Amino acid sequence: WARSGEIIGHRHGAYHGEDLVGKQFGGYVRPRAPHATKRKRNARGRREQETMQLGGAAAILPVTPELWAEAVDHRTQITFALDNNLVVSHLHLKPGSVVLESGTGSGSLTMFLARTVAPHGQVHTFEFNQARHAAAVEDFKRAGVSAVVSANHGDVCKNGFGDELNGKADAVFLDLPCPWLAIPHALKALKPFARICTFSPCIEQVQRSCELMAQLGFTMIRTITVTLREQRV
């Protein structure tokens, strides 16, 4: 975040906050010190001073979920755009949807969910770690999504999502070490025929979650591995 009076150091130069604040998105700003010097030895072994041209202009861009995922402080391991878009698609989210998320982490997926359900939907996100919760609340305020995102501090594995959300959710997303502990609570919060997604790095976590889902009556259970493969044509 750029603030007046602050200097953002970058390998291309020093960008001053007052040169960024108040400018229109899509504009450009150049570092105030676009040149740097370094000393090196010439062919005869003598030291010489060389002037170097640093990087060009930096673009001023609005906050998007994609940029957020690239720039946000990684308080936890985050999900990236490819994962987030797949989650949004398979949860069948749309403007006006109500979605529950646990845990908030760095807020990467939360931003994608907020953009999808805005302006009349709601994201209720839960984080059990107090410090991460407080940091996420401030981030959402600065990103301007507080009207859509309700950030809560709590452990859904033990306490659930709250009685006030029972039967209100169009979808639930769980990114937890033990998602199977939260699945029974998620079932209470989901509307009939709603969807749930768990995000797990280990197949053992996936197996345990899928077994419990089947026992609780969930249907059409699928496991998807997301892999990005770049092809040059």
Coordinates of C-alpha atoms in Angstrom, one line a residue:
W1 CA 0.0 0.0 0.0
A2 CA 1.3 3.4 -1.0
R3 CA 1.2 6.2 1.6
S4 CA 2.3 9.8 1.5
G5 CA 5.7 10.3 3.1
E6 CA 6.8 6.7 2.6
I7 CA 9.3 5.5 0.0
I8 CA 8.9 2.1 -1.7
G9 CA 12.3 0.7 -2.5
H10 CA 12.5 -1.4 -5.6
R11 CA 15.4 -2.8 -7.7
H12 CA 14.3 -0.3 -10.4
G13 CA 14.5 2.7 -8.1
A14 CA 12.8 4.5 -5.2
Y15 CA 9.1 5.4 -5.6
H16 CA 7.7 8.0 -3.3
G17 CA 4.2 7.6 -1.9
E18 CA 3.1 11.2 -2.7
D19 CA 3.9 10.5 -6.4
L20 CA 1.4 7.6 -6.3
V21 CA -1.4 8.7 -3.9
G22 CA -4.3 10.5 -5.7
K23 CA -3.2 9.4 -9.2
Q24 CA -5.6 7.8 -11.6
F25 CA -5.4 4.1 -12.2
G26 CA -3.8 3.3 -15.5
G27 CA -1.2 6.1 -15.0
Y28 CA 2.5 5.8 -14.7
V29 CA 5.1 7.0 -12.2
R30 CA 8.9 7.1 -12.5
P31 CA 11.4 6.8 -9.7
R32 CA 12.8 10.1 -8.5
A33 CA 16.3 8.8 -8.7
P34 CA 16.3 7.0 -12.1
H35 CA 20.1 6.6 -12.2
A36 CA 22.5 4.8 -10.0
T37 CA 26.3 4.7 -9.9
K38 CA 28.7 1.9 -9.2
R39 CA 32.5 1.7 -9.2
K40 CA 34.4 -0.9 -11.3
R41 CA 37.9 -1.5 -12.5
N42 CA 38.8 -0.8 -16.1
A43 CA 41.2 -2.9 -18.3
R44 CA 44.2 -1.2 -16.6
G45 CA 43.0 -2.1 -13.1
R46 CA 42.0 1.5 -12.3
R47 CA 38.7 2.2 -10.5
E48 CA 36.1 4.1 -12.6
Q49 CA 32.6 5.3 -11.8
E50 CA 29.8 4.1 -14.1
T51 CA 26.3 5.6 -14.3
M52 CA 23.5 3.1 -14.9
Q53 CA 19.9 3.7 -16.1
L54 CA 17.4 2.1 -13.7
G55 CA 14.0 0.7 -14.7
G56 CA 11.3 2.7 -16.4
A57 CA 7.9 3.8 -15.2
A58 CA 5.7 1.8 -12.9
A59 CA 2.0 1.4 -13.7
I60 CA -0.6 2.3 -11.1
L61 CA -3.2 -0.5 -11.1
P62 CA -6.4 -1.0 -9.1
V63 CA -6.6 -3.9 -6.6
T64 CA -7.9 -7.1 -8.2
P65 CA -8.0 -10.6 -6.7
E66 CA -5.3 -11.7 -9.1
L67 CA -2.9 -8.9 -8.1
W68 CA -3.8 -9.4 -4.5
A69 CA -2.7 -13.0 -4.7
E70 CA 0.6 -11.9 -6.1
A71 CA 1.3 -9.0 -3.7
V72 CA -0.4 -10.0 -0.4
D73 CA 1.8 -10.8 2.7
H74 CA 1.9 -14.6 2.9
R75 CA 0.8 -15.1 6.4
T76 CA 0.0 -18.7 5.4
Q77 CA 0.4 -20.7 2.3
I78 CA -2.1 -19.2 -0.2
T79 CA -4.3 -20.4 -3.0
F80 CA -3.5 -18.8 -6.3
A81 CA -5.6 -17.6 -9.2
L82 CA -5.9 -21.1 -10.9
D83 CA -7.1 -22.7 -7.7
N84 CA -9.4 -19.9 -6.8
N85 CA -11.1 -19.7 -10.2
L86 CA -11.7 -23.5 -10.1
V87 CA -13.2 -23.2 -6.6
V88 CA -15.5 -20.4 -7.6
S89 CA -16.7 -22.3 -10.6
H90 CA -17.3 -25.6 -9.0
L91 CA -19.1 -24.0 -6.0
H92 CA -21.6 -22.5 -8.5
L93 CA -21.2 -19.0 -7.0
K94 CA -22.8 -16.0 -8.5
P95 CA -23.7 -12.4 -7.4
G96 CA -26.0 -12.6 -4.4
S97 CA -24.6 -15.9 -3.1
V98 CA -23.8 -16.5 0.6
V99 CA -20.5 -18.4 1.1
L100 CA -18.7 -19.5 4.2
E101 CA -14.9 -19.9 4.3
S102 CA -12.5 -21.3 6.9
G103 CA -9.6 -20.4 7.3
T104 CA -9.1 -16.9 6.1
G105 CA -5.3 -17.1 6.1
S106 CA -3.9 -14.3 3.9
G107 CA -7.3 -13.6 2.3
S108 CA -6.3 -14.7 -1.3
L109 CA -9.5 -16.8 -1.9
T110 CA -11.6 -14.4 0.1
M111 CA -11.0 -11.6 -2.4
F112 CA -12.0 -13.9 -5.3
L113 CA -15.2 -14.9 -3.4
A114 CA -16.0 -11.3 -2.6
R115 CA -15.7 -10.3 -6.3
T116 CA -18.0 -13.1 -7.4
V117 CA -20.8 -12.6 -4.9
A118 CA -20.8 -8.8 -4.9
P119 CA -22.7 -6.5 -4.6
H120 CA -25.5 -8.2 -2.8
G121 CA -24.0 -11.5 -1.6
Q122 CA -21.9 -12.1 1.5
V123 CA -18.7 -13.9 2.4
H124 CA -18.4 -15.1 6.0
T125 CA -14.8 -16.0 6.5
F126 CA -13.4 -17.5 9.7
E127 CA -9.8 -17.6 11.1
F128 CA -8.8 -19.2 14.4
N129 CA -5.5 -17.4 14.7
Q130 CA -6.0 -13.9 16.3
A131 CA -3.1 -12.2 14.7
R132 CA -4.0 -13.4 11.2
H133 CA -7.6 -12.5 11.7
A134 CA -6.7 -8.9 12.8
A135 CA -4.3 -8.5 9.8
A136 CA -7.0 -9.8 7.4
V137 CA -9.6 -7.3 8.8
E138 CA -7.3 -4.4 8.1
D139 CA -6.5 -5.7 4.6
F140 CA -10.2 -6.1 3.7
K141 CA -10.8 -2.5 4.9
R142 CA -8.0 -1.1 2.7
A143 CA -9.2 -3.2 -0.2
G144 CA -12.7 -1.8 0.1
V145 CA -14.5 -5.2 0.4
S146 CA -15.7 -4.9 4.0
A147 CA -19.3 -4.4 2.9
V148 CA -19.2 -7.9 1.3
V149 CA -16.8 -9.7 3.6
S150 CA -17.6 -10.5 7.2
A151 CA -14.3 -11.5 8.9
N152 CA -14.8 -13.6 12.1
H153 CA -12.3 -14.9 14.7
G154 CA -13.2 -18.5 15.7
D155 CA -12.4 -22.2 15.4
V156 CA -15.1 -23.7 13.3
C157 CA -13.8 -27.2 13.9
K158 CA -14.8 -26.9 17.6
N159 CA -17.6 -24.3 17.5
G160 CA -19.0 -24.3 14.0
F161 CA -20.1 -21.3 12.0
G162 CA -22.8 -20.1 14.5
D163 CA -26.5 -20.8 14.8
E164 CA -27.4 -17.6 12.9
L165 CA -25.8 -19.1 9.7
N166 CA -27.5 -22.5 9.9
G167 CA -29.3 -23.2 6.6
K168 CA -28.1 -19.9 5.1
A169 CA -25.1 -20.9 3.0
D170 CA -25.1 -21.5 -0.7
A171 CA -21.5 -23.0 -0.4
V172 CA -18.8 -23.7 2.1
F173 CA -15.1 -23.8 1.5
L174 CA -12.7 -25.4 4.0
D175 CA -8.9 -24.9 3.9
L176 CA -8.0 -26.5 7.2
P177 CA -5.5 -29.1 8.5
C178 CA -8.4 -31.4 9.6
P179 CA -11.3 -30.4 7.4
W180 CA -13.3 -33.5 8.5
L181 CA -13.8 -31.9 11.9
A182 CA -15.6 -29.0 10.3
I183 CA -17.7 -30.9 7.8
P184 CA -20.5 -31.7 10.2
H185 CA -20.8 -28.0 11.1
A186 CA -20.8 -27.1 7.4
L187 CA -23.7 -29.5 6.8
K188 CA -25.8 -27.5 9.3
A189 CA -24.9 -24.2 7.6
L190 CA -25.6 -25.4 4.0
K191 CA -28.9 -24.9 2.2
P192 CA -30.5 -28.0 0.6
F193 CA -28.6 -29.0 -2.6
A194 CA -25.7 -26.6 -1.7
R195 CA -22.1 -27.4 -2.3
I196 CA -19.0 -27.8 -0.2
C197 CA -15.3 -27.8 -1.2
T198 CA -12.2 -28.8 0.9
F199 CA -8.7 -27.8 -0.1
S200 CA -6.0 -30.2 1.1
P201 CA -2.4 -30.8 0.0
C202 CA -2.2 -34.5 1.2
I203 CA -4.2 -37.4 -0.3
E204 CA -4.7 -38.8 3.2
Q205 CA -6.6 -35.7 4.2
V206 CA -8.7 -36.0 1.0
Q207 CA -9.6 -39.6 1.7
R208 CA -10.7 -39.0 5.2
S209 CA -12.8 -36.0 4.2
C210 CA -14.4 -37.9 1.3
E211 CA -15.3 -40.9 3.5
L212 CA -17.0 -38.6 6.0
M213 CA -18.9 -36.7 3.3
A214 CA -20.3 -40.0 1.9
Q215 CA -21.3 -41.1 5.4
L216 CA -23.2 -37.8 5.9
G217 CA -25.1 -38.1 2.7
F218 CA -23.2 -35.9 0.3
T219 CA -23.3 -37.0 -3.3
M220 CA -21.4 -36.4 -6.5
I221 CA -18.1 -36.3 -4.5
R222 CA -15.1 -35.6 -6.7
T223 CA -11.4 -35.1 -6.2
I224 CA -9.6 -32.6 -8.6
T225 CA -5.9 -32.0 -8.9
V226 CA -5.0 -28.6 -10.3
T227 CA -1.9 -28.4 -12.4
L228 CA -0.7 -25.5 -14.5
R229 CA 1.1 -26.5 -17.7
E230 CA 2.4 -23.8 -20.0
Q231 CA 2.7 -24.7 -23.7
R232 CA 4.5 -22.7 -26.4
V233 CA 2.9 -22.9 -29.8

